[in-house]
Short mmCIF file of C-alpha atoms in Angstrom, two decimals:
data_model
loop_
_atom_site.label_atom_id
_atom_site.label_comp_id
_atom_site.label_asym_id
_atom_site.label_seq_id
_atom_site.Cartn_x
_atom_site.Cartn_y
_atom_site.Cartn_z
CA MET A 1 16.38 -22.84 1.25
CA THR A 2 17.77 -19.34 1.75
CA ASP A 3 17.89 -18.25 5.38
CA LEU A 4 14.88 -16.00 6.00
CA ILE A 5 16.81 -13.37 7.95
CA ASP A 6 19.53 -13.25 5.28
CA ASP A 7 16.88 -12.84 2.59
CA LEU A 8 15.14 -10.04 4.50
CA LYS A 9 18.48 -8.29 4.98
CA TRP A 10 19.31 -8.55 1.28
CA ARG A 11 15.94 -7.04 0.45
CA GLY A 12 16.55 -4.16 2.86
CA LEU A 13 13.67 -5.24 5.09
CA ILE A 14 15.28 -5.26 8.53
CA SER A 15 15.71 -2.10 10.57
CA GLN A 16 15.99 -3.40 14.17
CA THR A 17 15.87 -6.71 16.02
CA THR A 18 16.15 -7.42 19.72
CA ASP A 19 18.69 -10.22 19.42
CA GLU A 20 19.42 -11.40 15.89
CA LYS A 21 21.38 -14.48 16.96
CA GLU A 22 18.59 -15.71 19.24
CA LEU A 23 15.96 -14.91 16.61
CA ARG A 24 17.85 -16.90 13.97
CA GLU A 25 18.00 -19.84 16.36
CA ALA A 26 14.28 -19.59 17.14
CA LEU A 27 13.40 -19.51 13.43
CA LYS A 28 14.97 -22.91 12.87
CA LYS A 29 11.57 -24.26 14.00
CA PRO A 30 8.13 -22.84 13.17
CA ILE A 31 7.20 -19.97 15.48
CA THR A 32 4.10 -17.80 15.80
CA LEU A 33 4.33 -14.09 15.01
CA TYR A 34 1.96 -11.20 14.53
CA LEU A 35 1.59 -7.86 12.79
CA GLY A 36 -0.92 -5.28 13.94
CA THR A 37 -2.71 -2.93 11.55
CA ASP A 38 -5.04 -0.20 12.78
CA PRO A 39 -8.14 0.85 10.83
CA THR A 40 -7.27 4.53 10.35
CA ALA A 41 -8.79 4.82 6.85
CA PRO A 42 -11.33 2.98 4.66
CA SER A 43 -8.48 1.06 3.00
CA ILE A 44 -4.90 0.04 3.53
CA HIS A 45 -2.37 1.69 1.20
CA VAL A 46 0.84 0.53 -0.44
CA GLY A 47 2.88 1.73 2.53
CA ASN A 48 1.08 -0.87 4.66
CA LEU A 49 2.07 -3.55 2.16
CA VAL A 50 5.76 -3.24 3.02
CA VAL A 51 5.39 -4.95 6.41
CA LEU A 52 2.35 -7.04 5.45
CA LEU A 53 4.34 -8.80 2.75
CA VAL A 54 7.11 -9.47 5.27
CA LEU A 55 4.47 -11.31 7.32
CA ARG A 56 3.62 -13.25 4.16
CA ARG A 57 7.29 -14.17 3.71
CA PHE A 58 7.33 -15.63 7.22
CA GLN A 59 4.26 -17.71 6.39
CA LEU A 60 5.86 -18.97 3.16
CA ALA A 61 8.88 -19.99 5.26
CA GLY A 62 6.61 -22.22 7.37
CA HIS A 63 5.82 -19.99 10.35
CA HIS A 64 2.41 -19.36 11.93
CA THR A 65 1.10 -15.86 11.29
CA LEU A 66 -1.47 -13.75 13.10
CA PRO A 67 -2.54 -10.67 11.14
CA LEU A 68 -4.13 -8.48 13.81
CA ILE A 69 -6.79 -5.85 13.15
CA GLY A 70 -6.78 -3.04 15.69
CA GLY A 71 -10.48 -2.79 16.38
CA ALA A 72 -9.62 -1.42 19.85
CA THR A 73 -6.37 0.46 19.20
CA GLY A 74 -7.99 2.03 16.13
CA LEU A 75 -10.44 3.74 18.48
CA VAL A 76 -7.58 5.31 20.45
CA GLY A 77 -4.97 6.41 17.92
CA ASP A 78 -1.25 5.70 17.74
CA PRO A 79 0.96 8.76 18.37
CA SER A 80 3.93 7.14 16.62
CA GLY A 81 5.22 9.35 13.82
CA LYS A 82 2.48 11.93 14.39
CA ASN A 83 3.13 15.54 15.37
CA ASP A 84 -0.48 16.23 16.31
CA GLU A 85 -3.30 14.45 18.09
CA ARG A 86 -5.32 12.17 15.85
CA THR A 87 -8.99 12.89 15.25
CA LEU A 88 -10.98 10.13 16.94
CA ASN A 89 -13.39 8.28 14.68
CA THR A 90 -16.75 6.96 15.84
CA THR A 91 -17.14 3.31 16.78
CA GLU A 92 -19.44 2.85 13.76
CA VAL A 93 -16.83 4.20 11.34
CA VAL A 94 -14.03 2.14 12.88
CA GLU A 95 -16.20 -0.99 12.69
CA GLN A 96 -16.84 -0.37 8.99
CA TRP A 97 -13.14 0.09 8.36
CA VAL A 98 -12.32 -3.07 10.34
CA ASN A 99 -14.64 -5.07 8.07
CA ARG A 100 -13.13 -3.60 4.92
CA MET A 101 -9.58 -4.12 6.14
CA THR A 102 -10.29 -7.71 7.15
CA LYS A 103 -11.28 -8.50 3.56
CA GLN A 104 -8.23 -6.70 2.19
CA LEU A 105 -5.73 -8.43 4.48
CA SER A 106 -7.26 -11.77 3.52
CA LYS A 107 -5.94 -11.27 -0.03
CA PHE A 108 -2.32 -11.34 1.07
CA MET A 109 -2.25 -14.18 3.61
CA ASP A 110 -3.10 -17.85 3.11
CA PHE A 111 -5.92 -18.88 5.45
CA GLU A 112 -6.59 -22.21 3.71
CA THR A 113 -3.27 -24.05 3.77
CA LYS A 114 -3.31 -27.10 6.03
CA GLN A 115 0.28 -26.73 7.24
CA ASN A 116 0.27 -23.23 8.76
CA PRO A 117 -2.88 -21.25 7.94
CA ALA A 118 -2.90 -17.60 8.93
CA LYS A 119 -5.41 -16.65 11.63
CA MET A 120 -7.03 -13.20 11.73
CA VAL A 121 -7.42 -11.70 15.20
CA ASN A 122 -9.03 -8.47 16.43
CA ASN A 123 -7.80 -6.85 19.64
CA LEU A 124 -11.30 -5.56 20.39
CA ASP A 125 -12.19 -9.16 21.30
CA TRP A 126 -10.05 -9.14 24.46
CA THR A 127 -10.00 -5.40 25.15
CA ALA A 128 -13.73 -4.61 25.11
CA PRO A 129 -14.72 -7.09 27.90
CA MET A 130 -12.06 -5.70 30.27
CA SER A 131 -13.11 -3.11 32.82
CA ALA A 132 -11.04 0.02 33.48
CA ILE A 133 -10.19 -1.29 36.95
CA GLU A 134 -8.97 -4.63 35.53
CA PHE A 135 -6.93 -2.78 32.92
CA LEU A 136 -5.23 -0.57 35.50
CA ARG A 137 -4.64 -3.34 38.06
CA ASP A 138 -3.66 -6.21 35.77
CA ILE A 139 -1.84 -4.36 32.99
CA GLY A 140 -1.09 -0.80 34.08
CA LYS A 141 0.78 -1.88 37.21
CA HIS A 142 3.56 -3.32 35.05
CA PHE A 143 4.36 0.01 33.35
CA SER A 144 6.79 2.65 34.53
CA VAL A 145 5.69 6.16 33.61
CA ASN A 146 9.35 7.19 33.45
CA GLN A 147 10.02 4.56 30.79
CA MET A 148 6.88 5.48 28.86
CA LEU A 149 7.94 9.13 28.79
CA ASN A 150 11.25 8.14 27.21
CA LYS A 151 9.64 6.39 24.25
CA ASP A 152 10.21 8.37 21.03
CA SER A 153 6.51 8.47 20.16
CA VAL A 154 5.78 10.18 23.49
CA SER A 155 8.90 12.31 24.03
CA THR A 156 8.61 13.90 20.59
CA ARG A 157 5.06 15.01 21.31
CA LEU A 158 5.95 16.28 24.78
CA GLU A 159 8.55 18.56 23.23
CA LYS A 160 5.85 20.11 21.06
CA ASP A 161 2.21 20.55 22.17
CA GLY A 162 1.92 17.65 24.57
CA ILE A 163 -0.06 14.43 24.33
CA SER A 164 -3.44 13.33 25.62
CA TYR A 165 -3.79 10.52 28.14
CA THR A 166 -5.67 8.61 25.43
CA GLU A 167 -2.73 8.48 23.02
CA PHE A 168 -0.25 8.18 25.88
CA SER A 169 -2.00 4.92 26.79
CA TYR A 170 -1.69 3.52 23.26
CA GLN A 171 1.56 1.66 23.96
CA VAL A 172 -0.07 -0.03 26.96
CA LEU A 173 -2.90 -1.32 24.76
CA GLN A 174 -0.51 -2.55 22.08
CA SER A 175 1.66 -4.21 24.71
CA MET A 176 -1.42 -5.98 26.05
CA ASP A 177 -2.00 -7.36 22.54
CA TYR A 178 1.44 -8.96 22.54
CA LEU A 179 0.85 -10.41 26.02
CA GLU A 180 -2.56 -11.80 25.00
CA LEU A 181 -1.16 -13.45 21.87
CA TYR A 182 1.84 -14.75 23.81
CA ARG A 183 -0.53 -16.39 26.29
CA SER A 184 -3.12 -17.67 23.79
CA TYR A 185 -0.97 -18.67 20.80
CA ASN A 186 2.58 -18.83 22.16
CA CYS A 187 3.32 -15.87 19.88
CA THR A 188 7.00 -14.95 20.32
CA LEU A 189 7.63 -12.39 17.58
CA GLN A 190 6.00 -9.09 16.71
CA ILE A 191 6.92 -7.30 13.48
CA GLY A 192 6.11 -3.75 12.47
CA GLY A 193 7.42 -0.55 10.92
CA SER A 194 10.50 1.03 12.49
CA ASP A 195 8.29 3.73 14.04
CA GLN A 196 6.74 0.95 16.15
CA TRP A 197 9.95 -0.05 17.91
CA GLY A 198 9.04 1.64 21.19
CA ASN A 199 5.56 0.10 21.26
CA ILE A 200 6.87 -3.37 20.42
CA THR A 201 9.65 -3.35 23.03
CA ALA A 202 7.11 -2.16 25.62
CA GLY A 203 5.23 -5.37 24.84
CA LEU A 204 8.39 -7.39 25.42
CA ASP A 205 8.79 -5.73 28.82
CA LEU A 206 5.20 -6.56 29.70
CA ILE A 207 5.65 -10.24 28.78
CA ARG A 208 8.76 -10.38 30.95
CA ARG A 209 7.09 -8.69 33.93
CA ALA A 210 3.72 -10.47 33.72
CA GLU A 211 4.83 -13.94 32.62
CA GLY A 212 8.58 -14.06 33.20
CA GLY A 213 8.92 -14.99 29.53
CA SER A 214 10.92 -13.68 26.59
CA ALA A 215 10.00 -12.91 23.01
CA HIS A 216 11.36 -11.11 19.96
CA ALA A 217 10.88 -7.94 17.95
CA LEU A 218 11.71 -7.13 14.34
CA THR A 219 11.03 -3.85 12.58
CA VAL A 220 11.09 -2.92 8.92
CA PRO A 221 12.52 0.38 7.63
CA LEU A 222 10.05 3.05 6.57
CA LEU A 223 10.44 3.17 2.81
CA THR A 224 11.28 6.44 1.07
CA LYS A 225 11.72 7.30 -2.60
CA ALA A 226 14.87 8.54 -4.33
CA ASP A 227 13.67 12.15 -4.12
CA GLY A 228 13.29 11.84 -0.35
CA SER A 229 9.49 11.88 -0.38
CA LYS A 230 7.39 9.49 1.65
CA PHE A 231 6.74 6.20 -0.10
CA GLY A 232 3.19 5.48 -1.20
CA LYS A 233 2.24 9.15 -1.47
CA THR A 234 1.43 11.10 -4.61
CA ALA A 235 0.36 14.67 -5.22
CA GLY A 236 -3.20 13.50 -4.63
CA GLY A 237 -2.52 11.44 -1.50
CA ALA A 238 -1.91 7.77 -0.75
CA VAL A 239 -1.96 4.94 -3.27
CA TRP A 240 -4.77 2.74 -1.96
CA ILE A 241 -5.49 -0.96 -2.30
CA ASP A 242 -9.22 -0.32 -2.76
CA PRO A 243 -9.90 -0.10 -6.54
CA GLU A 244 -12.54 2.55 -5.92
CA MET A 245 -9.99 4.79 -4.18
CA THR A 246 -7.09 4.13 -6.57
CA SER A 247 -8.11 2.59 -9.89
CA PRO A 248 -6.22 -0.54 -11.02
CA TYR A 249 -4.89 1.44 -13.99
CA ALA A 250 -3.58 4.23 -11.75
CA PHE A 251 -2.10 1.58 -9.44
CA PHE A 252 -0.28 -0.04 -12.38
CA GLN A 253 0.96 3.34 -13.60
CA TYR A 254 2.26 4.26 -10.14
CA TRP A 255 4.73 1.37 -10.27
CA LEU A 256 5.44 1.77 -13.98
CA ASN A 257 6.46 5.38 -13.36
CA SER A 258 8.85 4.53 -10.51
CA ASP A 259 12.13 6.42 -10.55
CA ASP A 260 14.93 4.43 -12.19
CA LYS A 261 16.85 4.72 -8.91
CA ASP A 262 13.96 3.14 -6.96
CA VAL A 263 12.71 0.33 -9.15
CA ILE A 264 15.14 -2.44 -8.09
CA LYS A 265 14.74 -1.45 -4.42
CA PHE A 266 10.96 -1.68 -4.82
CA ILE A 267 11.23 -5.07 -6.52
CA LYS A 268 13.30 -6.40 -3.63
CA VAL A 269 10.74 -5.13 -1.13
CA PHE A 270 7.52 -6.16 -2.88
CA SER A 271 8.33 -8.96 -5.29
CA PHE A 272 8.35 -12.65 -4.43
CA LYS A 273 10.86 -13.32 -7.19
CA SER A 274 14.01 -15.14 -6.11
CA ARG A 275 17.31 -13.37 -5.54
CA ALA A 276 18.68 -14.85 -8.78
CA GLU A 277 15.67 -13.57 -10.75
CA ILE A 278 15.94 -10.09 -9.27
CA GLU A 279 19.69 -9.89 -9.88
CA ALA A 280 19.14 -10.88 -13.52
CA LEU A 281 16.46 -8.20 -13.81
CA GLU A 282 18.79 -5.67 -12.20
CA LYS A 283 21.48 -6.50 -14.77
CA THR A 284 18.99 -5.99 -17.61
CA HIS A 285 17.85 -2.71 -16.07
CA ASN A 286 21.39 -1.38 -15.66
CA GLU A 287 22.28 -2.28 -19.25
CA ASN A 288 19.17 -0.72 -20.78
CA PRO A 289 17.11 1.34 -18.31
CA GLY A 290 15.20 2.93 -21.18
CA ALA A 291 13.49 -0.37 -21.94
CA ARG A 292 11.82 -0.13 -18.49
CA GLU A 293 11.51 -3.90 -18.25
CA ALA A 294 12.09 -3.84 -14.48
CA HIS A 295 9.36 -1.21 -14.14
CA ARG A 296 6.92 -3.36 -16.09
CA GLU A 297 7.75 -6.47 -14.06
CA LEU A 298 7.16 -4.53 -10.84
CA ALA A 299 3.85 -3.11 -12.08
CA ARG A 300 2.66 -6.50 -13.36
CA GLU A 301 3.46 -8.42 -10.19
CA LEU A 302 2.05 -5.88 -7.75
CA THR A 303 -1.13 -5.28 -9.77
CA ALA A 304 -1.68 -9.02 -10.06
CA LEU A 305 -1.11 -9.45 -6.32
CA VAL A 306 -3.41 -6.62 -5.23
CA HIS A 307 -6.13 -6.84 -7.87
CA SER A 308 -5.77 -10.05 -9.91
CA PRO A 309 -3.63 -11.48 -12.70
CA GLU A 310 -6.50 -10.90 -15.15
CA ILE A 311 -6.83 -7.23 -14.22
CA ALA A 312 -3.06 -6.79 -14.46
CA VAL A 313 -3.12 -8.08 -18.04
CA ARG A 314 -6.06 -5.82 -18.92
CA VAL A 315 -4.61 -2.61 -17.48
CA GLU A 316 -1.22 -3.22 -19.09
CA GLY A 317 -3.01 -3.71 -22.38
CA ALA A 318 -4.93 -0.50 -21.77
CA ALA A 319 -1.70 1.40 -21.07
CA ARG A 320 -0.23 0.21 -24.34
CA ALA A 321 -3.43 0.90 -26.29
CA LEU A 322 -3.78 4.46 -25.00
CA PHE A 323 -0.37 5.31 -26.43
CA GLY A 324 -0.93 3.65 -29.80
CA GLN A 325 0.75 0.32 -29.10
CA GLY A 326 -2.45 -1.71 -29.18
CA ASP A 327 -6.03 -1.60 -30.41
CA ILE A 328 -7.90 0.83 -28.20
CA ASN A 329 -11.21 -0.43 -29.63
CA GLU A 330 -10.70 -3.81 -27.95
CA LEU A 331 -10.78 -2.44 -24.39
CA ASP A 332 -13.84 -3.31 -22.33
CA GLU A 333 -15.73 -0.47 -20.63
CA ALA A 334 -14.54 -1.21 -17.09
CA THR A 335 -10.87 -1.29 -18.10
CA LEU A 336 -11.26 1.80 -20.26
CA ALA A 337 -13.00 3.70 -17.44
CA SER A 338 -10.21 2.71 -15.04
CA ALA A 339 -7.53 3.83 -17.49
CA LEU A 340 -9.18 7.18 -18.11
CA ALA A 341 -10.13 7.91 -14.50
CA GLU A 342 -6.95 9.84 -13.73
CA LEU A 343 -6.82 11.85 -16.95
CA PRO A 344 -7.84 15.48 -17.51
CA ARG A 345 -11.35 15.35 -18.91
CA THR A 346 -14.38 17.16 -20.16
CA GLN A 347 -17.97 16.06 -20.74
CA VAL A 348 -20.46 16.51 -23.57
CA LYS A 349 -24.17 15.88 -23.37
CA SER A 350 -25.86 13.29 -25.54
CA GLY A 351 -28.27 14.85 -28.03
CA GLU A 352 -26.33 18.10 -28.32
CA GLU A 353 -23.86 18.97 -31.07
CA ILE A 354 -20.42 17.66 -30.15
CA PRO A 355 -17.64 20.30 -30.19
CA THR A 356 -14.54 20.12 -32.36
CA TRP A 357 -11.36 18.32 -31.34
CA VAL A 358 -9.75 21.73 -30.79
CA ASP A 359 -12.56 22.90 -28.50
CA LEU A 360 -12.51 19.69 -26.51
CA LEU A 361 -8.76 19.59 -25.97
CA ALA A 362 -8.84 23.18 -24.75
CA ALA A 363 -11.75 22.32 -22.43
CA THR A 364 -9.74 19.53 -20.77
CA GLY A 365 -6.99 21.97 -19.79
CA VAL A 366 -4.23 20.01 -21.51
CA VAL A 367 -3.49 23.18 -23.49
CA ASP A 368 -3.90 26.81 -22.41
CA SER A 369 -6.01 27.94 -25.35
CA LYS A 370 -7.79 26.95 -28.54
CA SER A 371 -5.02 28.58 -30.57
CA ALA A 372 -2.52 26.23 -28.91
CA ALA A 373 -4.77 23.28 -29.80
CA ARG A 374 -4.97 24.46 -33.42
CA ARG A 375 -1.18 24.67 -33.54
CA ILE A 376 -0.96 21.04 -32.42
CA VAL A 377 -3.22 20.00 -35.31
CA LYS A 378 -1.11 21.96 -37.80
CA GLU A 379 2.07 20.34 -36.47
CA GLY A 380 0.60 16.83 -36.88
CA GLY A 381 0.42 16.00 -33.17
CA ALA A 382 -3.37 15.69 -32.77
CA TYR A 383 -4.97 12.29 -32.22
CA LEU A 384 -8.44 10.92 -31.50
CA ASN A 385 -8.52 7.31 -30.31
CA ASN A 386 -4.96 6.98 -31.72
CA GLU A 387 -6.03 8.20 -35.18
CA LYS A 388 -4.35 11.39 -36.42
CA ILE A 389 -6.58 14.44 -36.84
CA GLU A 390 -5.81 16.44 -39.97
CA GLY A 391 -8.12 19.46 -39.86
CA GLU A 392 -8.65 22.16 -37.25
CA ASP A 393 -12.42 21.95 -37.75
CA PHE A 394 -12.65 18.20 -37.15
CA ARG A 395 -15.77 17.57 -35.09
CA LEU A 396 -16.41 14.43 -33.06
CA GLU A 397 -19.44 12.28 -33.74
CA LYS A 398 -21.26 9.85 -31.48
CA SER A 399 -19.63 6.94 -33.33
CA HIS A 400 -16.22 8.13 -32.13
CA PHE A 401 -17.04 7.28 -28.51
CA LEU A 402 -15.56 3.97 -27.37
CA CYS A 403 -18.10 1.73 -25.62
CA GLY A 404 -20.56 4.48 -26.56
CA LYS A 405 -19.16 6.61 -23.74
CA TYR A 406 -15.49 7.67 -23.99
CA ALA A 407 -13.20 9.33 -26.51
CA VAL A 408 -9.44 9.65 -26.03
CA LEU A 409 -7.63 12.81 -27.13
CA ARG A 410 -3.86 12.75 -27.46
CA LYS A 411 -1.44 15.61 -27.87
CA GLY A 412 1.88 14.40 -29.26
CA LYS A 413 3.24 11.14 -27.88
CA ARG A 414 2.26 11.25 -24.22
CA ASP A 415 -0.30 13.93 -23.23
CA LEU A 416 -3.74 12.33 -22.93
CA ALA A 417 -7.22 13.60 -22.09
CA ALA A 418 -10.68 12.03 -21.99
CA VAL A 419 -14.06 13.11 -23.24
CA GLU A 420 -17.11 11.50 -21.65
CA LEU A 421 -20.49 11.39 -23.36
CA ILE A 422 -23.25 11.77 -20.77
#
């Protein structure tokens, strides 16, 4: 079996470790480790997956994993990587997000295996019962304010507009998590994004001061794209795991449209394919990048992992059908709705006369004017449900609407728009 640390290095998944030699030695036997995720939104996004799948790799290697939900820390707010104070959410909102996130995290870890099942923990369970006096006496006494001020997450904010005591205390709360898990589960490794290094090492200091023990830290680089932009972000925001926030079709397309320079890096980070499989795929990609086989493999595997293998097959079929490489009439309504959700669209009311193809395309905004739409028809680039439109006066009928609800307009080879019958 490939050494786990070597595999993580090859995949570009190690930024910092406290002592690599000691960690390698410790990993020769099963250890317990944890990853904390705060409920700062109704869903996790693909950026969160980078470290979460590292936790999964540790579990597959035989180690005991504790995915931690920050029911307490989510109420406070982590200053790491933030230039401004976070807006505090209500306890009710955070509780709702904790419940949603718990279900989402459960999709990526194995809680049923007999050998080393993952165990979900929530730091609200040990934080909420503690009084302020207990917190200050039992935990706070171990922290040096001078050291806390030197942490990047704090010093950066102090150089700007300052930081509240609430967010300043975040690293103490996170450190207490590591101490609690060290005591209760013999947890000796915390993993996280590279922006968490200061918080994680503060936890190591606390374990040493409170228990006289030692533990490990490992961080994962924050992923960026070839153009320098933040990974997981689009013009419209994050790419979410929740299908209601990012449709499965849009999720599939996000990976399919990866930059050629990024696709192999993304496969190394997110795929559970072996090194040999990935190197073979990289060779194919380098020889014929236009075939986009690596892009499709990435999109298939991630969509299957996040949504399901069945949905991955359906949305790939929808992508092919929308561009004339499959029968668009065979798509079920849910898949069709998902595929069309991100497209420019217009609506027509049932019972009223349906406008012409030219009028509808102009209404979607795909073209600037009706004259431009007419020119497309004349040039032979007008399609309705993948069928070519010959006349400028072609008018849609109710029978043209797929599943009785949607019609797909196409300009040329790639520009799509949707019409919804309401």
